[in-house]
Coordinates of C-alpha atoms in Angstrom, one line a residue:
Chain Y
M1 CA 20.1 59.1 125.6
T2 CA 21.7 55.8 124.7
R3 CA 19.6 55.9 121.5
T4 CA 20.9 59.3 120.7
L5 CA 24.3 58.2 121.4
A6 CA 24.1 55.4 119.0
V7 CA 22.7 57.8 116.4
V8 CA 25.6 60.3 116.8
A9 CA 27.9 57.3 116.7
L10 CA 26.2 55.9 113.4
A11 CA 26.4 59.3 111.8
A12 CA 30.0 59.7 112.7
A13 CA 30.7 56.3 111.2
L14 CA 28.8 57.1 108.1
A15 CA 30.5 60.6 107.8
A16 CA 33.9 58.6 108.2
C17 CA 33.0 56.3 105.5
A18 CA 31.4 58.8 103.0
P19 CA 33.7 58.8 100.0
S20 CA 33.2 62.4 99.3
E21 CA 34.5 63.3 102.7
P22 CA 38.2 62.9 103.0
P23 CA 39.2 61.3 106.4
V24 CA 40.0 64.2 108.7
R25 CA 43.6 64.0 109.4
W26 CA 46.8 66.0 109.9
A27 CA 50.4 65.7 109.0
I28 CA 53.6 67.6 109.9
A29 CA 57.1 67.5 108.8
I30 CA 60.1 69.7 109.7
H31 CA 63.6 70.1 109.2
G32 CA 66.8 71.7 110.7
G33 CA 69.1 71.8 107.8
A34 CA 70.7 69.6 105.3
G35 CA 74.4 69.2 104.6
T36 CA 77.5 67.2 105.7
I37 CA 76.8 66.1 109.1
S38 CA 79.6 64.2 110.5
R39 CA 78.9 60.6 111.6
E40 CA 81.4 61.1 114.3
L41 CA 78.8 63.2 116.1
S42 CA 79.2 61.9 119.5
E43 CA 76.4 59.8 121.1
A44 CA 75.5 62.9 123.3
E45 CA 75.6 65.3 120.6
R46 CA 73.4 63.2 118.3
R47 CA 70.8 62.7 121.2
E48 CA 70.8 66.5 121.7
Y49 CA 69.9 67.2 118.2
E50 CA 67.3 64.4 118.1
Q51 CA 65.8 65.8 121.3
A52 CA 65.8 69.3 119.7
L53 CA 63.9 67.8 116.7
A54 CA 61.4 65.9 118.7
S55 CA 60.6 68.8 121.0
A56 CA 60.0 71.3 117.9
L57 CA 58.0 68.4 116.3
A58 CA 55.9 67.9 119.2
A59 CA 55.1 71.6 119.5
G60 CA 53.7 71.4 116.0
R61 CA 51.9 68.1 116.5
D62 CA 50.2 69.6 119.5
V63 CA 48.8 72.5 117.6
L64 CA 47.4 70.2 115.0
A65 CA 46.0 67.5 117.4
A66 CA 44.1 70.2 119.2
G67 CA 42.6 71.2 116.1
G68 CA 44.7 74.0 115.2
S69 CA 45.7 75.6 112.0
A70 CA 48.5 74.5 109.7
L71 CA 49.7 78.2 109.6
D72 CA 49.8 78.3 113.4
A73 CA 51.6 74.9 113.6
V74 CA 54.2 75.6 111.3
E75 CA 54.9 79.1 112.8
R76 CA 55.0 77.5 116.3
V77 CA 57.7 75.0 115.1
V78 CA 59.8 77.6 113.6
I79 CA 59.5 80.0 116.6
Q80 CA 60.8 77.2 118.7
M81 CA 63.7 76.3 116.4
E82 CA 64.8 79.9 116.2
D83 CA 65.1 79.7 119.9
D84 CA 67.1 76.7 119.8
P85 CA 70.8 77.4 119.4
H86 CA 71.3 74.0 117.5
F87 CA 70.0 75.4 114.4
N88 CA 71.0 78.3 112.0
A89 CA 68.0 80.4 112.6
G90 CA 67.4 83.0 115.2
R91 CA 69.7 82.3 118.2
G92 CA 72.5 80.2 116.8
A93 CA 72.5 81.7 113.4
V94 CA 75.8 81.7 111.4
L95 CA 77.8 85.1 111.0
T96 CA 78.0 87.3 107.8
W97 CA 81.6 88.0 106.7
D98 CA 81.2 91.2 108.6
G99 CA 80.6 89.3 111.9
G100 CA 76.9 90.1 112.4
H101 CA 73.6 88.3 111.9
E102 CA 71.2 89.0 109.1
L103 CA 68.1 86.7 109.6
D104 CA 65.6 85.7 106.8
A105 CA 62.2 83.9 107.0
A106 CA 58.9 83.4 105.1
I107 CA 55.7 81.8 105.9
M108 CA 52.7 80.9 103.4
D109 CA 49.1 79.9 104.0
G110 CA 48.2 77.5 101.2
S111 CA 44.6 77.8 101.6
T112 CA 44.6 81.5 100.5
L113 CA 48.1 81.9 99.1
A114 CA 48.6 84.6 101.5
C115 CA 52.3 85.0 102.4
G116 CA 54.8 87.0 104.1
A117 CA 58.6 87.1 103.9
V118 CA 61.5 89.2 105.8
A119 CA 65.2 89.5 104.7
G120 CA 68.1 91.1 106.7
V121 CA 66.7 91.3 109.8
T122 CA 68.9 92.2 112.8
T123 CA 67.2 92.6 116.0
V124 CA 63.9 90.7 115.9
R125 CA 64.0 87.6 118.3
H126 CA 61.5 85.7 115.9
P127 CA 61.9 86.6 112.3
I128 CA 59.2 84.1 111.5
A129 CA 56.7 85.9 113.5
L130 CA 57.8 89.3 111.5
A131 CA 57.1 87.4 108.4
R132 CA 53.6 86.5 109.5
G133 CA 53.2 90.2 110.4
V134 CA 54.2 91.2 106.9
M135 CA 51.7 88.6 105.7
E136 CA 48.7 89.8 107.9
R137 CA 49.3 93.3 108.7
T138 CA 50.7 94.9 105.6
E139 CA 49.5 95.1 102.1
H140 CA 53.0 93.7 100.9
V141 CA 54.7 90.3 100.8
F142 CA 58.3 90.9 101.3
L143 CA 60.3 93.4 103.5
A144 CA 63.9 93.7 103.8
G145 CA 66.4 95.5 106.2
E146 CA 65.5 98.5 108.0
G147 CA 61.9 98.5 106.7
A148 CA 61.3 95.1 108.2
E149 CA 62.9 96.3 111.4
R150 CA 60.4 99.4 111.4
L151 CA 57.6 96.8 110.9
A152 CA 58.7 95.0 113.9
G153 CA 58.8 98.1 116.0
E154 CA 55.0 99.0 114.9
L155 CA 53.9 95.5 115.8
A156 CA 55.8 95.6 119.1
L157 CA 57.7 92.2 118.4
E158 CA 60.2 91.2 120.8
R159 CA 63.7 92.7 120.1
V160 CA 67.2 91.6 121.0
D161 CA 70.7 93.0 120.4
N162 CA 72.4 91.4 117.3
D163 CA 74.7 89.7 119.3
W164 CA 72.2 87.9 121.2
F165 CA 72.0 85.4 118.4
T166 CA 75.5 84.6 118.4
T167 CA 76.7 81.2 120.0
P168 CA 80.3 80.0 120.7
R169 CA 80.2 77.4 118.0
R170 CA 79.1 79.8 115.4
L171 CA 81.7 82.5 116.4
A172 CA 84.4 79.7 116.3
A173 CA 83.4 78.9 112.8
W174 CA 83.6 82.4 111.7
E175 CA 86.9 83.1 113.1
A176 CA 88.2 79.9 111.3
L177 CA 86.6 81.2 108.2
R178 CA 88.2 84.9 108.6
A179 CA 91.4 83.2 109.1
G180 CA 91.3 82.0 105.5
P181 CA 90.6 83.7 102.2
P182 CA 87.2 85.6 101.8
S183 CA 84.5 83.0 100.8
A184 CA 81.1 82.0 102.0
A185 CA 80.5 78.5 103.6
P186 CA 77.5 76.5 103.7
G187 CA 75.7 77.4 106.9
G188 CA 73.8 74.4 107.4
G189 CA 70.7 74.3 109.9
T190 CA 68.2 76.4 108.3
V191 CA 64.8 75.6 109.7
G192 CA 61.3 74.7 108.4
A193 CA 58.2 73.2 108.7
V194 CA 55.2 72.1 106.4
A195 CA 51.8 70.9 107.7
L196 CA 48.4 69.7 106.6
D197 CA 45.7 70.5 109.2
A198 CA 42.4 68.6 110.0
A199 CA 40.5 71.2 107.7
G200 CA 42.6 70.2 104.7
R201 CA 44.7 73.3 104.7
L202 CA 48.5 73.3 103.9
A203 CA 51.0 75.8 105.1
A204 CA 54.9 76.2 105.0
A205 CA 57.3 78.3 107.1
S206 CA 61.2 78.5 106.9
S207 CA 63.9 80.7 108.9
T208 CA 67.5 81.0 108.6
G209 CA 70.6 83.0 109.3
G210 CA 71.9 82.1 105.5
T211 CA 75.4 81.0 104.7
L212 CA 78.4 81.5 107.1
G213 CA 80.4 84.5 105.8
K214 CA 77.8 85.7 103.2
R215 CA 78.1 89.3 102.0
R216 CA 75.8 91.8 103.7
G217 CA 72.5 91.9 102.0
R218 CA 72.6 88.3 100.7
I219 CA 69.3 86.8 100.4
G220 CA 69.2 83.1 99.8
D221 CA 66.2 81.0 98.9
T222 CA 64.6 80.7 102.4
P223 CA 62.6 84.0 102.3
V224 CA 61.8 84.0 98.7
I225 CA 58.4 82.6 97.9
G226 CA 58.6 80.1 95.4
A227 CA 62.4 79.2 96.1
G228 CA 62.9 77.9 99.5
T229 CA 59.3 78.3 100.9
Y230 CA 55.8 77.8 99.1
A231 CA 52.3 76.4 99.9
D232 CA 49.2 76.2 97.9
G233 CA 46.3 73.9 97.6
A234 CA 48.0 71.0 96.6
C235 CA 51.4 71.1 98.3
A236 CA 53.6 72.7 101.2
V237 CA 57.4 73.0 100.8
S238 CA 60.2 74.1 103.0
A239 CA 63.8 73.8 101.5
T240 CA 67.3 73.7 102.9
G241 CA 70.8 73.7 101.1
R242 CA 72.6 75.7 98.7
G243 CA 70.2 78.5 98.6
E244 CA 71.3 79.8 95.0
E245 CA 70.6 76.5 93.7
F246 CA 67.2 76.6 94.9
L247 CA 66.7 80.3 93.9
R248 CA 67.7 79.7 90.1
R249 CA 65.5 76.7 89.7
G250 CA 62.5 78.0 91.8
V251 CA 62.5 74.5 93.6
A252 CA 59.6 75.0 95.9
R253 CA 57.1 76.4 93.3
A254 CA 58.2 73.9 90.7
I255 CA 57.3 71.0 93.2
A256 CA 54.0 72.5 94.1
L257 CA 53.0 73.0 90.3
E258 CA 53.8 69.4 89.4
A259 CA 51.5 68.4 92.0
E260 CA 48.9 70.9 91.3
I261 CA 48.7 70.0 87.8
G262 CA 48.4 66.3 88.6
R263 CA 51.8 65.3 87.2
S264 CA 52.6 63.5 90.4
S265 CA 51.8 63.9 94.1
C266 CA 53.5 66.3 96.0
A267 CA 55.9 63.8 97.6
E268 CA 56.7 62.3 94.3
A269 CA 57.4 65.6 92.9
A270 CA 59.6 66.5 95.6
E271 CA 61.6 63.2 95.2
R272 CA 62.1 63.7 91.4
I273 CA 63.3 67.2 91.6
V274 CA 65.6 66.6 94.5
R275 CA 67.0 63.6 92.6
E276 CA 66.9 64.8 89.2
V277 CA 67.0 68.7 88.8
L278 CA 69.2 69.6 91.8
A279 CA 72.8 68.3 91.9
E280 CA 74.4 66.1 94.5
G281 CA 74.9 67.8 97.6
D282 CA 72.3 70.8 97.0
G283 CA 70.1 70.0 99.9
G284 CA 66.6 68.8 100.4
V285 CA 63.1 69.7 101.2
V286 CA 60.3 68.7 103.3
V287 CA 56.9 68.5 101.9
V288 CA 53.4 67.6 102.7
G289 CA 50.5 67.1 100.0
R290 CA 46.8 67.6 100.3
D291 CA 46.7 63.8 100.2
G292 CA 48.6 63.9 103.6
R293 CA 51.9 62.2 102.3
I294 CA 55.1 63.5 103.7
G295 CA 58.2 63.6 101.6
M296 CA 61.7 64.5 103.0
P297 CA 64.3 63.7 100.2
F298 CA 67.7 65.1 100.2
N299 CA 70.9 64.7 98.3
T300 CA 73.3 65.4 101.1
P301 CA 74.8 62.9 103.6
G302 CA 72.1 64.0 106.0
M303 CA 69.4 66.1 106.9
Y304 CA 67.9 67.0 110.3
R305 CA 64.1 66.2 110.1
G306 CA 61.1 64.8 111.6
A307 CA 57.6 63.8 110.8
A308 CA 54.3 63.2 112.6
D309 CA 50.8 62.6 111.8
A310 CA 47.2 61.7 113.1
G311 CA 47.9 58.1 112.6
G312 CA 50.3 58.1 115.3
R313 CA 53.7 58.5 113.3
F314 CA 56.3 60.4 115.2
E315 CA 59.9 60.2 114.2
V316 CA 63.0 62.1 114.0
A317 CA 66.1 61.3 111.8
I318 CA 69.5 62.7 110.7
W319 CA 71.1 60.4 108.3
D320 CA 69.8 58.7 104.9
D321 CA 69.7 55.1 106.2
G322 CA 68.8 55.7 109.8
A323 CA 72.5 54.4 110.7
R324 CA 73.6 56.1 113.9
Chain M
M1 CA 87.7 81.9 44.1
T2 CA 84.2 81.6 42.5
R3 CA 84.2 77.8 43.1
T4 CA 85.2 78.4 46.8
L5 CA 82.4 80.7 47.0
A6 CA 80.1 78.2 45.4
V7 CA 81.1 75.6 48.0
V8 CA 80.6 77.9 51.0
A9 CA 77.2 78.8 49.6
L10 CA 76.2 75.3 49.1
A11 CA 77.6 74.5 52.4
A12 CA 75.6 77.1 54.0
A13 CA 72.4 76.2 52.3
L14 CA 72.7 72.7 53.5
A15 CA 73.4 73.6 56.9
A16 CA 70.2 76.0 56.8
C17 CA 68.1 73.0 55.5
A18 CA 69.5 70.2 57.8
P19 CA 66.5 69.2 59.9
S20 CA 68.4 68.7 63.1
E21 CA 69.5 72.4 62.7
P22 CA 66.9 75.0 63.8
P23 CA 66.7 78.2 61.6
V24 CA 68.9 80.8 62.9
R25 CA 66.7 83.5 64.1
W26 CA 66.2 85.8 67.1
A27 CA 63.4 87.8 68.7
I28 CA 62.8 90.3 71.5
A29 CA 59.8 91.6 73.4
I30 CA 60.0 94.6 75.9
H31 CA 57.5 96.3 78.2
G32 CA 57.3 99.5 80.0
G33 CA 54.6 98.5 82.6
A34 CA 50.9 97.3 82.8
G35 CA 48.1 99.1 84.5
T36 CA 45.5 101.9 83.7
I37 CA 46.8 103.9 80.9
S38 CA 44.4 106.7 80.0
R39 CA 43.1 106.7 76.6
E40 CA 42.8 110.5 77.1
L41 CA 46.6 110.4 76.6
S42 CA 47.3 113.5 74.4
E43 CA 48.6 112.6 70.8
A44 CA 51.9 114.1 71.6
E45 CA 52.1 112.0 74.7
R46 CA 51.1 108.9 73.0
R47 CA 53.6 109.5 70.5
E48 CA 56.2 110.2 73.1
Y49 CA 55.8 106.8 74.7
E50 CA 55.7 105.0 71.5
Q51 CA 59.0 106.7 70.6
A52 CA 60.4 105.7 74.0
L53 CA 59.4 102.1 73.4
A54 CA 60.5 102.2 69.7
S55 CA 63.9 103.4 70.7
A56 CA 64.3 100.8 73.4
L57 CA 63.4 97.9 71.3
A58 CA 65.5 99.1 68.7
A59 CA 68.5 98.9 70.8
G60 CA 67.8 95.5 71.8
R61 CA 67.2 94.6 68.1
D62 CA 70.5 96.0 67.2
V63 CA 72.3 93.6 69.7
L64 CA 70.5 90.6 68.3
A65 CA 70.8 91.5 64.7
A66 CA 74.5 91.7 64.9
G67 CA 74.8 88.4 66.7
G68 CA 75.0 89.4 70.2
S69 CA 73.7 87.4 73.2
A70 CA 70.2 87.6 74.6
L71 CA 71.7 88.5 77.9
D72 CA 73.4 91.6 76.2
A73 CA 70.3 92.5 74.3
V74 CA 67.8 92.4 77.4
E75 CA 70.4 94.4 79.6
R76 CA 70.8 97.0 76.9
V77 CA 67.1 97.4 76.6
V78 CA 66.6 97.9 80.3
I79 CA 69.5 100.2 80.8
Q80 CA 67.9 102.5 78.2
M81 CA 64.6 102.3 79.9
E82 CA 66.1 103.1 83.3
D83 CA 67.7 106.1 82.0
D84 CA 64.2 107.1 80.2
P85 CA 62.0 109.1 82.6
H86 CA 58.8 107.8 81.0
F87 CA 59.0 104.6 82.8
N88 CA 59.1 103.6 86.6
A89 CA 62.8 102.3 86.7
G90 CA 65.8 104.1 87.4
R91 CA 65.1 107.9 86.4
G92 CA 61.4 108.5 86.7
A93 CA 61.0 105.7 89.5
V94 CA 58.0 106.4 91.8
L95 CA 58.6 107.5 95.4
T96 CA 58.3 105.5 98.5
W97 CA 56.0 106.7 101.5
D98 CA 59.1 108.2 102.8
G99 CA 59.8 110.1 99.6
G100 CA 62.8 108.3 98.4
H101 CA 63.7 105.9 95.7
E102 CA 64.5 102.2 96.1
L103 CA 65.0 100.3 93.1
D104 CA 64.8 96.5 92.3
A105 CA 66.0 94.5 89.1
A106 CA 67.0 91.1 88.0
I107 CA 68.6 89.5 85.1
M108 CA 68.6 85.9 84.1
D109 CA 70.4 83.9 81.4
G110 CA 68.3 81.0 80.6
S111 CA 71.2 78.9 78.9
T112 CA 72.8 78.6 82.2
L113 CA 70.2 79.4 84.7
A114 CA 72.7 82.0 85.9
C115 CA 70.9 85.0 87.6
G116 CA 71.5 88.0 89.5
A117 CA 69.0 90.5 91.5
V118 CA 69.2 93.5 93.6
A119 CA 66.5 95.2 95.9
G120 CA 66.5 98.5 97.8
V121 CA 69.1 100.1 95.7
T122 CA 69.3 103.8 96.2
T123 CA 72.3 105.4 94.3
V124 CA 73.1 103.1 91.3
R125 CA 72.3 104.7 88.1
H126 CA 71.7 101.3 86.4
P127 CA 70.2 98.7 88.8
I128 CA 70.1 96.3 86.0
A129 CA 74.1 96.3 85.6
L130 CA 74.3 95.8 89.3
A131 CA 72.1 92.7 89.1
R132 CA 74.4 91.4 86.3
G133 CA 77.4 92.4 88.6
V134 CA 75.6 90.0 91.4
M135 CA 75.4 87.1 88.8
E136 CA 78.7 87.6 87.2
R137 CA 81.1 88.8 90.2
T138 CA 79.6 87.2 93.4
E139 CA 78.7 83.6 94.6
H140 CA 75.2 84.9 95.3
V141 CA 72.2 85.6 93.2
F142 CA 70.2 88.3 95.4
L143 CA 71.7 91.2 97.3
A144 CA 69.6 94.0 99.1
G145 CA 70.1 97.4 100.5
E146 CA 73.4 98.3 101.8
G147 CA 75.2 95.0 100.7
A148 CA 74.1 95.8 97.1
E149 CA 75.3 99.3 97.2
R150 CA 78.7 98.2 98.4
L151 CA 79.0 95.7 95.4
A152 CA 78.3 98.7 93.2
G153 CA 81.3 100.6 94.8
E154 CA 83.4 97.4 94.4
L155 CA 82.5 97.3 90.7
A156 CA 82.8 100.8 90.0
L157 CA 79.4 101.2 88.6
E158 CA 77.9 104.7 87.8
R159 CA 76.6 106.2 90.9
V160 CA 73.8 109.3 91.3
D161 CA 72.3 111.0 94.2
N162 CA 69.0 109.4 95.0
D163 CA 67.0 112.6 94.1
W164 CA 68.6 112.3 90.5
F165 CA 65.9 109.5 90.0
T166 CA 63.0 112.1 90.7
T167 CA 61.0 113.6 87.9
P168 CA 58.2 116.2 88.4
R169 CA 55.6 113.9 87.4
R170 CA 56.6 111.3 90.2
L171 CA 56.9 114.1 92.6
A172 CA 53.4 115.3 92.0
A173 CA 52.0 111.9 92.3
W174 CA 53.7 111.2 95.8
E175 CA 52.7 114.7 96.8
A176 CA 49.0 113.8 95.9
L177 CA 49.3 110.4 97.7
R178 CA 50.8 111.9 100.8
A179 CA 47.8 114.4 100.9
G180 CA 45.5 111.3 101.4
P181 CA 45.7 108.5 104.0
P182 CA 48.5 106.1 103.9
S183 CA 48.5 103.7 101.1
A184 CA 50.3 102.3 98.4
A185 CA 49.2 102.8 94.8
P186 CA 50.2 101.0 91.7
G187 CA 53.6 102.5 90.3
G188 CA 53.1 101.4 86.6
G189 CA 55.8 101.4 84.4
T190 CA 57.9 98.7 85.6
V191 CA 60.2 97.8 82.6
G192 CA 61.6 94.5 81.4
A193 CA 62.8 92.6 78.3
V194 CA 63.1 89.0 76.9
A195 CA 65.1 87.7 74.0
L196 CA 66.1 84.8 72.2
D197 CA 69.4 85.1 70.3
A198 CA 70.7 83.5 67.1
A199 CA 72.5 81.0 69.1
G200 CA 69.2 79.8 70.7
R201 CA 69.8 81.2 74.1
L202 CA 67.2 82.8 76.2
A203 CA 67.3 85.7 78.7
A204 CA 65.1 87.9 80.9
A205 CA 65.7 91.2 82.6
S206 CA 63.4 93.6 84.5
S207 CA 63.8 96.7 86.7
T208 CA 61.4 98.8 88.5
G209 CA 60.9 101.4 91.3
G210 CA 58.2 99.6 92.9
T211 CA 54.8 100.8 93.8
L212 CA 54.2 104.4 94.7
G213 CA 54.1 105.1 98.4
K214 CA 55.6 101.5 99.2
R215 CA 56.9 100.8 102.6
R216 CA 60.6 101.2 103.2
G217 CA 62.2 98.0 102.4
R218 CA 59.3 96.5 100.3
I219 CA 60.4 93.9 97.5
G220 CA 57.9 93.2 94.8
D221 CA 58.1 90.5 92.2
T222 CA 60.4 92.1 89.9
P223 CA 63.8 91.2 91.5
V224 CA 62.4 87.8 92.5
I225 CA 63.6 85.1 90.5
G226 CA 60.8 83.1 89.6
A227 CA 58.1 85.7 90.4
G228 CA 58.7 88.7 88.1
T229 CA 61.6 87.3 86.1
Y230 CA 62.7 84.0 84.9
A231 CA 64.5 82.3 82.1
D232 CA 65.6 78.7 81.3
G233 CA 66.0 76.7 78.2
A234 CA 62.2 76.9 77.2
C235 CA 61.0 80.4 78.1
A236 CA 62.2 83.7 79.1
V237 CA 59.5 85.8 81.0
S238 CA 59.3 89.5 82.6
A239 CA 56.3 90.6 84.2
T240 CA 54.8 93.9 85.4
G241 CA 51.6 94.6 87.6
R242 CA 50.6 93.9 91.0
G243 CA 53.8 92.7 92.4
E244 CA 52.2 90.8 95.5
E245 CA 50.0 88.7 93.1
F246 CA 53.0 87.7 91.0
L247 CA 55.0 86.8 94.1
R248 CA 52.1 84.7 95.7
R249 CA 51.5 82.8 92.5
G250 CA 55.4 82.5 91.3
V251 CA 54.1 83.5 87.9
A252 CA 57.4 83.7 85.9
R253 CA 58.6 80.2 87.2
A254 CA 55.2 78.7 86.5
I255 CA 54.9 79.8 83.0
A256 CA 58.6 78.5 82.2
L257 CA 57.8 75.3 83.7
E258 CA 54.5 74.6 82.0
A259 CA 56.6 75.2 78.7
E260 CA 59.5 73.0 80.0
I261 CA 57.4 70.0 80.6
G262 CA 55.8 70.5 77.5
R263 CA 52.3 71.2 78.8
S264 CA 52.1 74.1 76.2
S265 CA 54.4 76.5 74.4
C266 CA 55.8 79.4 76.4
A267 CA 53.4 81.9 74.8
E268 CA 50.3 79.8 75.4
A269 CA 51.3 79.1 79.0
A270 CA 51.8 82.9 79.5
E271 CA 48.4 83.4 77.7
R272 CA 46.7 80.9 80.0
I273 CA 48.1 82.1 83.4
V274 CA 47.4 85.8 82.8
R275 CA 44.0 84.9 81.6
E276 CA 43.1 82.2 84.0
V277 CA 45.3 82.2 87.0
L278 CA 45.8 86.2 87.6
A279 CA 42.8 88.3 88.3
E280 CA 41.6 91.0 86.0
G281 CA 43.8 94.1 86.5
D282 CA 46.8 92.2 88.0
G283 CA 49.0 92.9 85.0
G284 CA 50.9 91.2 82.1
V285 CA 53.9 89.5 81.1
V286 CA 56.1 89.5 78.0
V287 CA 57.5 86.0 77.1
V288 CA 59.7 84.5 74.4
G289 CA 60.1 80.7 73.8
R290 CA 62.8 78.7 72.4
D291 CA 60.5 78.4 69.4
G292 CA 61.0 82.1 69.0
R293 CA 57.2 82.9 69.7
I294 CA 56.6 86.1 71.5
G295 CA 53.6 86.3 73.9
M296 CA 52.6 89.7 75.5
P297 CA 49.4 88.9 77.4
F298 CA 48.1 91.4 79.9
N299 CA 44.6 91.6 81.8
T300 CA 45.0 95.5 82.4
P301 CA 43.4 98.2 80.0
G302 CA 46.8 98.8 78.6
M303 CA 50.6 97.6 78.7
Y304 CA 53.3 99.5 77.2
R305 CA 55.0 96.8 74.8
G306 CA 57.1 96.2 71.9
A307 CA 58.2 93.1 69.8
A308 CA 60.7 92.6 67.2
D309 CA 62.3 89.6 65.4
A310 CA 64.6 88.4 62.6
G311 CA 61.6 88.0 60.3
G312 CA 61.3 91.9 60.0
R313 CA 58.7 92.4 62.8
F314 CA 58.9 95.7 64.6
E315 CA 56.1 97.1 66.5
V316 CA 55.1 98.9 69.6
A317 CA 51.7 99.2 71.2
I318 CA 50.0 100.4 74.3
W319 CA 46.3 99.5 74.3
D320 CA 44.8 96.2 73.8
D321 CA 43.0 96.5 70.6
G322 CA 45.6 98.8 68.9
A323 CA 43.0 101.7 69.4
R324 CA 44.6 105.1 69.9

């Protein structure tokens, strides 16, 4: 028995050292939106956001630490953030110019390039679960509006009234906007997660209410595969910020492609594109590469974010410099 | 007078020879869809398609030859093809599973990265004009469904009943599909154009009815900036084929990025991605680079296509080998 154990331990040690076998590891990064985050945030408010981020991050970490898939981990994180009224996704989403909620989400499995996205969802409690339904239960990738709602019915996903998504804070912001001339304002608070699992698979997921005061039917970058959300064998990306800028530059696809062709690592590509290609104030991304390296660059004053990995890292942050 | 003319002629000749000044040229390529195109096409049918392609190509050529912009040229081509019942865009679009038409389109100006896209349009005669309206008249990039229809009303674009788009051929195909089990079939016939104008600007435009028998709300690659349509300073791309495959690979963005970072020319990048990244039967693209080189690779038995340039090239083709 002792001898058997010793052999097993030796085999495990050798396997861990074998150069052809990458170390078994996992990593996850999440965001709750980039933008102007007031440093005047009260101590209590700051702590609330940090707790919300830590709780979502822990949910994803638990999936990965238990050997779950990157896909399950990112979906789990986003479902939790959709339910959390602090963020602009699911409950707590911003309002359109008309005063309703239109929700967008996307999910992608980097190991197969399978992906699913929804836009203009109005009654589905967890748009990210519907995006996964598009991916796994239809032959399509992207469904919008009533067609997406219909699929939610077929899949028996949880439904809510549209005003279930409304929170007093978002309603007040909408009322202030409507008091001025017609215009859209940054929503802030789009959520997303990227993960690498112990099997080496990457995945990304994002969900949002879009921009405050948006036109009916407006689709931003979040549900657009290659703009706000992307994952392949090299890189997983979830973006947040001025959606139209991420769309016109195909930011998530560009980061992944730079990593794929070996121009740089996923984290370096993300850093370069956020600093050199996007304009100051556009937003940020969270990424993780097949090397397990996490990147969380942003060019806004702050980005709600968190990172954890198999090495024991577990941290959340709001501003650039860690200043509180 | 003679002396003035001579000076002008000399100045023009010098300007043409200055190494820092690229030769003034223009180029345009168009497609009317990739897929299985029967070689049993009757001589009369083949000629009809060739004439339809030549007519659309001539419309774009005329804009460019007169010094017009690449953006105007690609819009002009697509408007004409939307009106032409031979193609799966505008009039002649395939039907959804429910028996209606939902039209998608996108346009992009490579010189500014300005872009506009619409999805799920049901009553706008020229979806590409609405996409241009999104680009030029809103702060958004992408509008779907009723929100897009509403903008068409604000811009006073021409409207038609949804069944105006129906042709006997598409109705027969839909009836045949409905007689079998639920499934979507390749639509074929998505249209698109890419152009380089004499000022060195690139542009791309695409329009489609999507896939025959698609679910309500399904969005394919055509209106997704970076998937089926993209243009920047290096490359303009319009794709046609199995939309979901182009979406998950961010094909148009990938081609442009390879050209942008100097990994290869736009035409070479298109060739490589269509041959090596996409699977046999997925479809094809038309591209033009800032070097004026046109690429029209496809991995289907045929692709309706045409190319013209300032050097006098003017050709249309259907199959790979020019066989008729």
